[in-house]
Structure formats: structure tokens, C-alpha cells
Short mmCIF file of C-alpha atoms in Angstrom, two decimals:
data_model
loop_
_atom_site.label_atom_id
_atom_site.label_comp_id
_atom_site.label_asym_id
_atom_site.label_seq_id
_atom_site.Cartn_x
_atom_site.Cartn_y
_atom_site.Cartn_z
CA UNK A 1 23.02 -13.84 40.21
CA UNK A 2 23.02 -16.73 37.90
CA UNK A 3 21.62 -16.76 34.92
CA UNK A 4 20.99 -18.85 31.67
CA UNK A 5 20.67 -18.29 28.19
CA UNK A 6 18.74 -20.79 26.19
CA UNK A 7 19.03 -21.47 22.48
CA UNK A 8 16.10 -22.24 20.88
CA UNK A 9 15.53 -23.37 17.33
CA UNK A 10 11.51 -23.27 17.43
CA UNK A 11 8.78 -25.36 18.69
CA UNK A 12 8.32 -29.00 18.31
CA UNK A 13 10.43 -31.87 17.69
CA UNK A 14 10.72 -32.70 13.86
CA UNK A 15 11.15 -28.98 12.58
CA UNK A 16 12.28 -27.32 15.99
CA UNK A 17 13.05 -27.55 19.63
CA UNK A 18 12.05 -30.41 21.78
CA UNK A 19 8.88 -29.59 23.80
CA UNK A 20 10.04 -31.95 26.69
CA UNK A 21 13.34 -31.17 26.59
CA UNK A 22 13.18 -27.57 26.89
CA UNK A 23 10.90 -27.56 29.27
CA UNK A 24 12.41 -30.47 31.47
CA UNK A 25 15.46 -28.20 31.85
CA UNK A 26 13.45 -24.84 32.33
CA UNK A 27 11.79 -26.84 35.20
CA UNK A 28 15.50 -27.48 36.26
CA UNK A 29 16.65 -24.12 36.42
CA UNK A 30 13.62 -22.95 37.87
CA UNK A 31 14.13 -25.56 40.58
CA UNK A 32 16.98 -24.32 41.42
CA UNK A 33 15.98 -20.73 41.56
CA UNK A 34 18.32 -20.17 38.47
CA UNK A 35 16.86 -17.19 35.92
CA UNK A 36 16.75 -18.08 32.29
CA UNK A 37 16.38 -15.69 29.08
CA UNK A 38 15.49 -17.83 25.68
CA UNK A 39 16.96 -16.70 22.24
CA UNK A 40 16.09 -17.76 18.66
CA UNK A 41 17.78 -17.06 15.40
CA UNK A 42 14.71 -14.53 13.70
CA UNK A 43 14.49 -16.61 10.19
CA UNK A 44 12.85 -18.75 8.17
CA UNK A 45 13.04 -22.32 9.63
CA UNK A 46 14.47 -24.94 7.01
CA UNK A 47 11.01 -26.59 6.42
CA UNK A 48 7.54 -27.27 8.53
CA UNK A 49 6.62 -30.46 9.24
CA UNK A 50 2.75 -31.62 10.10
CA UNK A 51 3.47 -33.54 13.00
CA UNK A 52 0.53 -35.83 12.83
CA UNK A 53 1.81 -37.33 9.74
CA UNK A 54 5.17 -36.50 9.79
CA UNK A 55 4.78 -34.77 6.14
CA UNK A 56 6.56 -31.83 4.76
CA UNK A 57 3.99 -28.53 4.44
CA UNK A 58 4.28 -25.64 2.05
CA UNK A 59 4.12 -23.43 4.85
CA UNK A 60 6.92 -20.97 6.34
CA UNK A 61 7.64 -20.25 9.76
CA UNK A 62 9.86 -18.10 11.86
CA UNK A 63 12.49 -19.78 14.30
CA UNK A 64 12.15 -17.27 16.52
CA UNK A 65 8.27 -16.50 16.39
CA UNK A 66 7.69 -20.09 17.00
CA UNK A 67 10.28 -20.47 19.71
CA UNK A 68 7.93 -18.13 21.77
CA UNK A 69 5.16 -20.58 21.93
CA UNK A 70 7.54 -22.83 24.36
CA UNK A 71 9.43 -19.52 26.13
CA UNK A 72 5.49 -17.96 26.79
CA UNK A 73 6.94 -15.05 24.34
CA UNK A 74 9.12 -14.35 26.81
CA UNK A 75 12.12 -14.24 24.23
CA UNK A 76 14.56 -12.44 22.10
CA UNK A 77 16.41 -12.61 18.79
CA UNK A 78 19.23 -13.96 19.22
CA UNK A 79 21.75 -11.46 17.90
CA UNK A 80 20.83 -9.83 21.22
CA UNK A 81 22.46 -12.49 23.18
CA UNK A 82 25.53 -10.48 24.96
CA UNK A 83 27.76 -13.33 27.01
CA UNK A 84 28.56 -10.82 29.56
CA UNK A 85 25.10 -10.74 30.94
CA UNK A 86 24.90 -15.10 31.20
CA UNK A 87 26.86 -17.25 33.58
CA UNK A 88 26.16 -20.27 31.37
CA UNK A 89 24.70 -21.62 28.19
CA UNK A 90 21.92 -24.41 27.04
CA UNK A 91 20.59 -26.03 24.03
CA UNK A 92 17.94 -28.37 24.08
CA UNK A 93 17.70 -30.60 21.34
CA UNK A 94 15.06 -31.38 18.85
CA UNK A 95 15.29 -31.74 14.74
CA UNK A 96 15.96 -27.84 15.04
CA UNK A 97 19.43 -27.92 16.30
CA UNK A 98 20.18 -30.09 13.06
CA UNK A 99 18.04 -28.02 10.37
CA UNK A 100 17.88 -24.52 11.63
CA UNK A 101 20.70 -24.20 13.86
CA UNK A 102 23.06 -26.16 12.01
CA UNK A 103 22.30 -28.92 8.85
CA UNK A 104 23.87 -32.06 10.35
CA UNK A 105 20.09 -33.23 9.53
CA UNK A 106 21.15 -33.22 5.43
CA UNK A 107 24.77 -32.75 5.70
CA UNK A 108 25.39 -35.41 8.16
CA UNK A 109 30.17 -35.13 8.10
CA UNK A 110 29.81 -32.19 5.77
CA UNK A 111 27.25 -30.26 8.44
CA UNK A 112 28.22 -26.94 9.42
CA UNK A 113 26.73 -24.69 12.36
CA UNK A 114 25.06 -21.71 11.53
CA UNK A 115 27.48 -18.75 11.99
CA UNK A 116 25.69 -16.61 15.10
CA UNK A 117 25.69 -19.89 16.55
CA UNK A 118 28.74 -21.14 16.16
CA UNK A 119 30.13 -17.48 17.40
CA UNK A 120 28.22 -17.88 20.80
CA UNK A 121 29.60 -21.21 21.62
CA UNK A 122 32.49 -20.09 21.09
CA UNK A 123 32.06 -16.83 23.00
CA UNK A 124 31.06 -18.70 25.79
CA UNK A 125 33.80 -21.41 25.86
CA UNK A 126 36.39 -18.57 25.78
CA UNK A 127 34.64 -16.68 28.36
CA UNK A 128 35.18 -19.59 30.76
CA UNK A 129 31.28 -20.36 30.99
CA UNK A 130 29.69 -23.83 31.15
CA UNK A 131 27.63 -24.91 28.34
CA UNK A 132 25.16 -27.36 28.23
CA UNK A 133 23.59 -29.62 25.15
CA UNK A 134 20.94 -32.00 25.47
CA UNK A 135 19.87 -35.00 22.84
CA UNK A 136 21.76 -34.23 19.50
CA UNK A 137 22.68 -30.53 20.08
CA UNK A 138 25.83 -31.81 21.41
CA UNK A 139 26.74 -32.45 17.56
CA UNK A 140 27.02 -28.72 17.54
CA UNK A 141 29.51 -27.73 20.46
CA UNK A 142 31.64 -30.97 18.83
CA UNK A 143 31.79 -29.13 15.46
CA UNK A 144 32.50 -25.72 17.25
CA UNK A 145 35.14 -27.12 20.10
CA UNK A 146 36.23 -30.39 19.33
CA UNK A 147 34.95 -31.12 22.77
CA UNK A 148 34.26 -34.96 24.67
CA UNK A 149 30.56 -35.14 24.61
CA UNK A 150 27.32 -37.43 24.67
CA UNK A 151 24.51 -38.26 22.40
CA UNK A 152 24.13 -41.73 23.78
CA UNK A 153 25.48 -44.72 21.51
CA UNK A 154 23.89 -43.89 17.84
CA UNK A 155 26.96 -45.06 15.97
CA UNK A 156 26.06 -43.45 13.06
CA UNK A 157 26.07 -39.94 15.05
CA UNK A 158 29.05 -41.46 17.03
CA UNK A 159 31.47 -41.33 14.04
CA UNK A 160 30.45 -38.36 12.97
CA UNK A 161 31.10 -36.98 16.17
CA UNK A 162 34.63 -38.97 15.77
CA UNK A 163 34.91 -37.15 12.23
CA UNK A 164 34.99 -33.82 13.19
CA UNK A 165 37.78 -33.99 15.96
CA UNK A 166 35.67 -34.60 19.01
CA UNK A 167 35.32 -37.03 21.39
CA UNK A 168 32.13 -39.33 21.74
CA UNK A 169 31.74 -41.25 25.45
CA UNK A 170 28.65 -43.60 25.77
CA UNK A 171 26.21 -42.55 28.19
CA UNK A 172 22.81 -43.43 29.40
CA UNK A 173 19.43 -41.64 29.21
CA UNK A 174 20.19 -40.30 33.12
CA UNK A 175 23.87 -39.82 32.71
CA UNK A 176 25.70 -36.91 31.54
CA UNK A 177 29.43 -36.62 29.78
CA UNK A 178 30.93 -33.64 31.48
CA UNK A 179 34.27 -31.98 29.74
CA UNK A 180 35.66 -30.49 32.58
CA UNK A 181 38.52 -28.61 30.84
CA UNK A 182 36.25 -27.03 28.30
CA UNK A 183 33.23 -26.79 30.83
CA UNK A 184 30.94 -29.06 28.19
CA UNK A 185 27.80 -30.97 29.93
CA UNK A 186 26.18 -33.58 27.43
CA UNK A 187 23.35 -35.47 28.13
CA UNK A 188 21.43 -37.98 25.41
CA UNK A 189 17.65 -37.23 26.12
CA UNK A 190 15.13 -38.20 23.77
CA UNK A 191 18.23 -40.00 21.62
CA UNK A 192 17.35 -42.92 24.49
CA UNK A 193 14.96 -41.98 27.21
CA UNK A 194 11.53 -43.37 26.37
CA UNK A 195 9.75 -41.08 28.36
CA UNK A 196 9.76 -37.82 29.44
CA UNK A 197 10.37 -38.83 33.09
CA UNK A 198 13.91 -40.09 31.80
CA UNK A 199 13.93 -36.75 29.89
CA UNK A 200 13.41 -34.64 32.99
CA UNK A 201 16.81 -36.57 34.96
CA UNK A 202 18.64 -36.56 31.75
CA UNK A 203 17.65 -32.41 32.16
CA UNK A 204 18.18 -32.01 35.80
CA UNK A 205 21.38 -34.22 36.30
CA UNK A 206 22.91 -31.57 33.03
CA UNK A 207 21.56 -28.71 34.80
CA UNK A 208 22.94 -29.54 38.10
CA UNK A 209 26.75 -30.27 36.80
CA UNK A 210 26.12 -26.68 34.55
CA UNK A 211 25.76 -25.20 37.99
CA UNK A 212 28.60 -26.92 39.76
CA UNK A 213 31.35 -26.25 36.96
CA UNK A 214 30.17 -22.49 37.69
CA UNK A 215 31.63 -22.35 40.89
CA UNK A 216 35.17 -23.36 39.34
CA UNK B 1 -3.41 -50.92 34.41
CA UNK B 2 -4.45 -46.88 34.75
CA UNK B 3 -4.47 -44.46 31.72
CA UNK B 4 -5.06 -41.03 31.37
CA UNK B 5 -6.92 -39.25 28.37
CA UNK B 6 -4.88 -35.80 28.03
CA UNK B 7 -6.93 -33.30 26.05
CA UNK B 8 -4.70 -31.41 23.88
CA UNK B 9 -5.97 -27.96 22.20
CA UNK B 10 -3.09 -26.52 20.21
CA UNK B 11 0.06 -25.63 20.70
CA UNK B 12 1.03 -22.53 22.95
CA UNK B 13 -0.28 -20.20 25.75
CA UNK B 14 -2.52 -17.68 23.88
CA UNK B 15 -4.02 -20.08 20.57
CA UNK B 16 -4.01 -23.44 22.08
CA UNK B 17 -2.66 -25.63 24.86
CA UNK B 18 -0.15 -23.88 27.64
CA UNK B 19 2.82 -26.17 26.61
CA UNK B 20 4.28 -25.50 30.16
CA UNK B 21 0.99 -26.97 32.26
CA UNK B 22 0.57 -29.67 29.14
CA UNK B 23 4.54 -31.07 30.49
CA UNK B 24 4.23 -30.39 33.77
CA UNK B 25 1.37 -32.97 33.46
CA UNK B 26 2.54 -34.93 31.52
CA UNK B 27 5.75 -35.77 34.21
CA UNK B 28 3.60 -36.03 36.87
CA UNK B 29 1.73 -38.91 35.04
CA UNK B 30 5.03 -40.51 34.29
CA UNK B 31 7.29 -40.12 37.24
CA UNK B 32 3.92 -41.81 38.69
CA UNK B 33 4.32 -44.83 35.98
CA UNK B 34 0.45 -44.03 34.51
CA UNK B 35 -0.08 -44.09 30.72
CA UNK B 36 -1.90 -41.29 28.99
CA UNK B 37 -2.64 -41.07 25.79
CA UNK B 38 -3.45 -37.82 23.90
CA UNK B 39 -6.52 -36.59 22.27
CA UNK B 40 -7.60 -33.32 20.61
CA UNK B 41 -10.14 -32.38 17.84
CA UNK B 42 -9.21 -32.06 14.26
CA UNK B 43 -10.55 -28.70 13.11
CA UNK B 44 -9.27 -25.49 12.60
CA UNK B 45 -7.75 -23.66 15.03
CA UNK B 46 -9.85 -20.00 16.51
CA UNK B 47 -7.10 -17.99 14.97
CA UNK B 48 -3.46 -18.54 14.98
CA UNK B 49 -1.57 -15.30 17.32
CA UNK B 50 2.20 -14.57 16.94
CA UNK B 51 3.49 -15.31 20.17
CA UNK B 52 6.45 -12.99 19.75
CA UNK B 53 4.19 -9.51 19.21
CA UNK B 54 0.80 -10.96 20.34
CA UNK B 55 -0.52 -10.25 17.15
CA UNK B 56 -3.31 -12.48 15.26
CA UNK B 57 -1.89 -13.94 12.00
CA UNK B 58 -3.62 -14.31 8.65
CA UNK B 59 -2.72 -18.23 9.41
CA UNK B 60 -4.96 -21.14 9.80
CA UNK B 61 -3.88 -23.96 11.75
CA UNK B 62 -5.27 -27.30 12.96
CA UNK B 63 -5.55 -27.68 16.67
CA UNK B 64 -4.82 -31.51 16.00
CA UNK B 65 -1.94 -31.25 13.59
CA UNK B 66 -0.34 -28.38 16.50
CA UNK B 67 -1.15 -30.36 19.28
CA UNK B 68 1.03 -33.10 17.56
CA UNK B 69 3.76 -31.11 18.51
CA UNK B 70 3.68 -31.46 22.32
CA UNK B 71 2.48 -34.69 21.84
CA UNK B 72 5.75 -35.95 19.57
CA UNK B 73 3.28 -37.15 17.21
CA UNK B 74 1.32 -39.70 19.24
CA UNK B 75 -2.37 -38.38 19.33
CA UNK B 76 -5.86 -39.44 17.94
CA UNK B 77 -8.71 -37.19 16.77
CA UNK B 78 -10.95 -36.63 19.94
CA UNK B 79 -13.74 -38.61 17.99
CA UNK B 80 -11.75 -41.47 18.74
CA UNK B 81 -11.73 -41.29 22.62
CA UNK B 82 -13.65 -44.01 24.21
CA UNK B 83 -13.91 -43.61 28.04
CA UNK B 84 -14.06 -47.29 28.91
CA UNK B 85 -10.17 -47.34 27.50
CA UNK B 86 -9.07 -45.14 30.11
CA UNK B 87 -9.53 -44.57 34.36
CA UNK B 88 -9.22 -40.48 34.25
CA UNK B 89 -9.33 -37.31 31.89
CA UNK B 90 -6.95 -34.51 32.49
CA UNK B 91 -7.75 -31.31 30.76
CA UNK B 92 -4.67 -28.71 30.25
CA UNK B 93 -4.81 -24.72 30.54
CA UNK B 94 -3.69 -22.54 27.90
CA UNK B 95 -6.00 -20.13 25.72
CA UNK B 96 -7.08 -22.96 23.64
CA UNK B 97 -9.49 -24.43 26.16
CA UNK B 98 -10.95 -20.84 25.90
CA UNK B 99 -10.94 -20.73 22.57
CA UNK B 100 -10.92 -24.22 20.78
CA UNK B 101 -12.06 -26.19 23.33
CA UNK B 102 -15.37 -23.63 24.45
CA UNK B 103 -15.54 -19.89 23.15
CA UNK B 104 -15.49 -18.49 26.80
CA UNK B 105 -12.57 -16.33 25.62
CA UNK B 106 -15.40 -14.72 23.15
CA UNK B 107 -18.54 -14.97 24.89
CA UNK B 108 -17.61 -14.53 28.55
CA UNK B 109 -20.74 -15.88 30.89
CA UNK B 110 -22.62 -16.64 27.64
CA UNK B 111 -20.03 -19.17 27.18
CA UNK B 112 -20.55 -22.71 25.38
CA UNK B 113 -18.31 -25.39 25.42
CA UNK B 114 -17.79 -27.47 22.51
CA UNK B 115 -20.45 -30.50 22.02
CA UNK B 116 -17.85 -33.42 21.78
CA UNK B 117 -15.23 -31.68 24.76
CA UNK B 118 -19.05 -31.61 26.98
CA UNK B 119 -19.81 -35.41 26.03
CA UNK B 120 -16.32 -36.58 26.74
CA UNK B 121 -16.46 -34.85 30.24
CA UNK B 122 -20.03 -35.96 30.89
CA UNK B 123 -18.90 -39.52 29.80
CA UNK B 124 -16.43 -39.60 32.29
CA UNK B 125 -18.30 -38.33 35.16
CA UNK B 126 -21.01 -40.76 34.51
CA UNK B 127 -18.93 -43.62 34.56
CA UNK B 128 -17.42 -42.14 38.01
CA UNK B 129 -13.68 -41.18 36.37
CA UNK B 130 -11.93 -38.68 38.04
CA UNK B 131 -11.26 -35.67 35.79
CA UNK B 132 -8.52 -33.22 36.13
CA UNK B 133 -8.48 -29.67 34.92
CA UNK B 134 -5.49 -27.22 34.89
CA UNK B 135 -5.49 -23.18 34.62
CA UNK B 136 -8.57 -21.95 32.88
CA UNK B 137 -9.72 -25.64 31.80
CA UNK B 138 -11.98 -25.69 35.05
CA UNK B 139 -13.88 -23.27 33.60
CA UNK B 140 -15.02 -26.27 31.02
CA UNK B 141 -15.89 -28.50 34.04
CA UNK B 142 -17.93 -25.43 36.02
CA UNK B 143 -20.15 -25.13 32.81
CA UNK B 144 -20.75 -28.90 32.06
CA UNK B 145 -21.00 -30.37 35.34
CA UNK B 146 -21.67 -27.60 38.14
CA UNK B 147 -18.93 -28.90 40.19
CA UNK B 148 -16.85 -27.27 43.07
CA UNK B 149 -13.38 -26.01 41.22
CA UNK B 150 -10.64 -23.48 41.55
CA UNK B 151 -9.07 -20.88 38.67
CA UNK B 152 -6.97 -19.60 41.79
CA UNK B 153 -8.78 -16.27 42.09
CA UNK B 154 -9.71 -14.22 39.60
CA UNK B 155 -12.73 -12.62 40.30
CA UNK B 156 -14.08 -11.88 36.90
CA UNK B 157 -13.62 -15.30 36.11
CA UNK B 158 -15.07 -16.75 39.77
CA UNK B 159 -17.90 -14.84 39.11
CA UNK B 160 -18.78 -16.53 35.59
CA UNK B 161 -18.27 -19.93 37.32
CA UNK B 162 -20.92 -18.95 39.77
CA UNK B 163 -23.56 -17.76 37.16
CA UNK B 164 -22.90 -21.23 35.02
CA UNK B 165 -24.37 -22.89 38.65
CA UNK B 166 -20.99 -24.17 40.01
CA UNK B 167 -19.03 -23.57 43.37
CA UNK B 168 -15.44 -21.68 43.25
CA UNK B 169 -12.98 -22.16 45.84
CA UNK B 170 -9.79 -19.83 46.12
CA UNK B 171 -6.80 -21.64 46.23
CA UNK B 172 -3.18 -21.01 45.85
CA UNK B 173 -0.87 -22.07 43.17
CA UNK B 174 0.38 -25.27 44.64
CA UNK B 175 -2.94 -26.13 45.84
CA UNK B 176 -5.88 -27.88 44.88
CA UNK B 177 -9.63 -28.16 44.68
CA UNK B 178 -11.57 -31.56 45.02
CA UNK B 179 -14.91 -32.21 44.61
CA UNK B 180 -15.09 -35.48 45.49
CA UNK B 181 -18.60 -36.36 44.88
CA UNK B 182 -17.97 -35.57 41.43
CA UNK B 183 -14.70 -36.72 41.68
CA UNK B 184 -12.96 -33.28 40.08
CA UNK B 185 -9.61 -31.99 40.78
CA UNK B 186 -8.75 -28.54 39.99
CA UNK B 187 -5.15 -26.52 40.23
CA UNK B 188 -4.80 -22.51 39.24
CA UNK B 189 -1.47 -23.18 37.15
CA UNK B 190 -0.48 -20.21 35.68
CA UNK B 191 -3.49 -18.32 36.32
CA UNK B 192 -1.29 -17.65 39.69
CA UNK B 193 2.22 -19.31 39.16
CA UNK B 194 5.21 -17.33 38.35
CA UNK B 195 7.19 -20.14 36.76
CA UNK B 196 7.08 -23.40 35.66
CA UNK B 197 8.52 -24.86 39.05
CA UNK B 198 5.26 -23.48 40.32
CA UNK B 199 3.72 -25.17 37.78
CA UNK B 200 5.16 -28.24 38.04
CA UNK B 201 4.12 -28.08 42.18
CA UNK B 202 0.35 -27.93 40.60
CA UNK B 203 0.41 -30.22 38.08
CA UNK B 204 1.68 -32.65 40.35
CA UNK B 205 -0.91 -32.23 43.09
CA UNK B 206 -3.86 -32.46 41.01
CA UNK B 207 -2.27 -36.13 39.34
CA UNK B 208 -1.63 -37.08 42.73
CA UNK B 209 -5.22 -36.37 44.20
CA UNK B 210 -6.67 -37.85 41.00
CA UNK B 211 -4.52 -41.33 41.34
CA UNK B 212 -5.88 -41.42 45.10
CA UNK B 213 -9.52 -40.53 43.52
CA UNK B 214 -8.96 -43.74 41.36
CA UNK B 215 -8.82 -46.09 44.30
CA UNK B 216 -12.70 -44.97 45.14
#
């Protein structure tokens, strides 16, 4: 039985998770009869943002207690993530994989990825399971594993990608960058699809390589 | 050139818009290449529940500012929606239209729905625009307009449609309801799916039916 854990890093796109992302590739997995679990680091997130105005709030938030709004509360802190139970792993992307996951956001070369992060992808990669990373999340599993990935052609996010000993390949909104030897599926998203249309092939055409390189 | 009003209220399942049904949506308008545009109303939320524990929070939130968040930040103050700028309405599920939207969470058959939601749906049905509603949203639609709709088949819930003077239909996840003399589509969403594929199968049969509704 197949089975996905999801990373979340909570709920909406300038302080958390995608919305359309996440849910374009729950829809995938679903679609293909694939189970999911979601996880969420339980802390503060770096900062709230209204996203009417795009201002910073003086309120505080939980990562994980507002990753449940997209998972349904169907979720679980992510220290409870145990590899053995997942055949593969996914991040959506969203402003939370680069402030509360990691702080590429304010670090930009200097960024490092939060440590029971970090230790997943890299439990993951050992364990010989594919992991997925959609928009700028990919930023992440190039810190961790120095692996060939996609965020599109920003060449600001390009060189940083460069910097930190992985490899960057140009893709489109509906293509993916697959690194077969370390099992790495990359897709751009929102960094170029204008729609969430594009967002939901940019979703299913990672999804569906995840589930190939699980055969291997 | 068609466009869709989507009215938003909040931000997750049990205080606001189901983000699930709100995407789902969403696609279906855009793998169809139809606009929409969202709305919601800028007040303060019902009350604000932890979606983790289920709890109610000491928080106040404004179901404008959180519906921002599946919106990406493109969405107007529902005092701003004017009906001759668009050819449908499409009303999400989610607690929120029970709670924000109309206090039928609160006041069961009693119910009232929210002066500005009823002259936006009225406005709409006058000027002979199909209008969509997801989940528990038809609930809205039963009370304002006494139209045939589904909620799947909940028979606490059928039963309050039938004392507010409108006609319920059972119907299955993936199906619809259409009234076409008042030119209302209806879909259960998660009042009966089990996942958001099953969503996704809903929210794309009620855009469908109201695109072909548009051609009337």
C-alpha cells in the first residue's frame, strides 16, 4: 500500500503552504488512489501576514494548527513522521517552506533548513524513497542533497541553487526535473504557472513520476 | 467573455470556507478557461476554531482578510460585487456559509441568511444568472429563493430545506441537482465525499451544468 507523507508549513501562501498547490497534489494522489498523511512542525510560524494587504500582523500562529485548516485536521506533528510507514515524500511550496521550514526567505545563500526537516529528507533519500518538491521547496532538498532540481528559471533562486552544490535545470510550469539517482521530482508551480489549472499539471505530472520512481 | 463571482467565507472547513470544495472549484472554472473573481464580506469572523483539537479560540479573525488566503490575495469586499460584471455566482461549502455567510449553524430552521449574501443571490436570479452552490451552501439558496437543491442526504438538514419552502432532491456525491427554472445547480461535496477526488468529481459537474445553463 502506498502511501505519502506531506510536509506542510501552514496555510496560505505568504506566511505558509500554498492553498493550490497542496491541494492540486492531494487531488493527485487521491486520483490515483494513493493515501496521504500531512505533518507540520508544532511552532510558532516566523510571522503572519494579512493577506489582503500583504502587511505584517502582530499576531502568532502555530505551523501546525494552521496546517490543519488545508489537511481538514486530519494531521500530525511532525516529529511523528516515522519513514518506515511512507513509500514517498512531498512538499508543496508556498512562503512557508522559506520562513518556517527553512529561512531562504531572509537568508537567501546563507539559508539553512530547519533541523527535523532537514533530518527527514535525508531519512528518506537514504531510505531509497522518492521525494517530491513543488514551487520553491525544491530550494530545500538542494540544501539537504545537493540534488538536480527545478524552480523554473528565477535566476536569482537559480544561483543560489548553483551556490549550495546543486544542480538547477530550466523547466516549464507543466514540466518536472526528475533526479533519477537520488529519486528527486521538481516541479516550478506557482514560480510560473498563472493559474491554478497549470498548478494542478505541474502537481499531477510530479505526482505521477513520484509514483513511477517507486516501482524502481 | 464569462466570469464567475466565487463567494469566499473564511478560510477552513469548520470557521469559514472548505478550502478543498473552494479549489476544486476553482479548477473546474479554469481547466474550463472562465474567469472568476472572488468576493467575501469584511467583518469579523463567528469565532475562530483550532482545527487541530476542534476547539474555539479566544481569536478574532476577518472572514475577508482569511479568505485572502485561498484567494492568493485577489478578492474585493462583497459590497463591491456588481452582478452585471459577471454571467454566474458560485457559492462554496465549508462551515462558514453556516456561520458567516447565514447563522444556520446557530439557529437551525430559524435560520437567516445574511442581508447582503440574500441580495447578491436574489440579484442574480433576477437577472436570470445561474448560481452554483457546493456542500451546505444550498442551504443559502433553499432559504432565499425556494428552489429545488441537493445537500446529498442528510435528513436533519433536508428537512430544514423543506420547512424554509424549497424542494430537496437526494443525490450522490458526483451528482447534481438543477433547477432549471431558477437556473440553480447544487452538488453534496463533502457532505458525502470521502476525499477530495470526490470532490473534485462534484465541483466539476456543477461548473459544467452551470456553463451549459449560461447558453439559456
Amino acid at each position: 500500500m502506498k502511501k505519502i507523507a506531506l510536509i506542510l508549513s501552514g496555510c496560505g501562501v505568504y506566511d505558509g503552504s500554498e492553498i493550490h498547490e497542496t491541494t492540486m497534489a492531494m487531488l493527485a494522489l487521491s486520483k490515483n488512489e494513493v493515501e496521504y498523511e500531512c505533518f507540520a512542525p508544532n511552532k510558532e510560524q516566523y510571522h503572519v501576514i494579512n493577506h489582503l494587504n500583504g502587511d505584517v500582523t502582530n499576531e502568532k500562529r502555530n505551523i501546525l494548527v494552521e496546517s490543519a485548516r488545508i489537511a481538514r485536521g486530519k494531521i500530525k506533528d511532525i516529529k511523528e513522521l516515522q519513514v518506515s510507514g511512507f513509500s514517498g515524500l512531498l512538499l508543496p511550496g508556498g512562503f512557508g517552506a522559506a520562513k518556517n521550514l527553512s529561512n531562504y526567505a531572509f537568508k537567501a545563500e546563507d539559508f539553512t533548513v530547519d533541523e527535523d526537516i532537514a533530518n527527514i529528507i535525508k531519512a528518506f533519500h537514504t531510505a531509497r524513497k522518492p521525494i517530491a518538491a513543488l514551487c520553491i521547496a525544491p530550494v530545500l532538498i538542494a540544501k539537504v542533497l545537493g540534488a538536480r532540481v527545478t524552480i523554473g528559471n528565477d535566476m536569482t533562486t537559480v544561483d543560489i541553487i548553483k551556490s549550495v552544490g546543486a544542480t538547477h535545470v530550466n523547466k516549464e510550469y507543466h514540466e518536472i526535473a526528475v533526479d533519477e539517482k537520488n529519486l528527486i521530482i521538481t516541479n516550478p508551480c506557482y514560480m510560473l504557472a498563472d493559474n491554478i489549472y497549470q498548478v494542478s499539471l505541474g502537481a499531477e505530472a510530479a505526482v505521477g513520476a513520484m509514483l513511477g520512481l517507486m516501482k524502481k
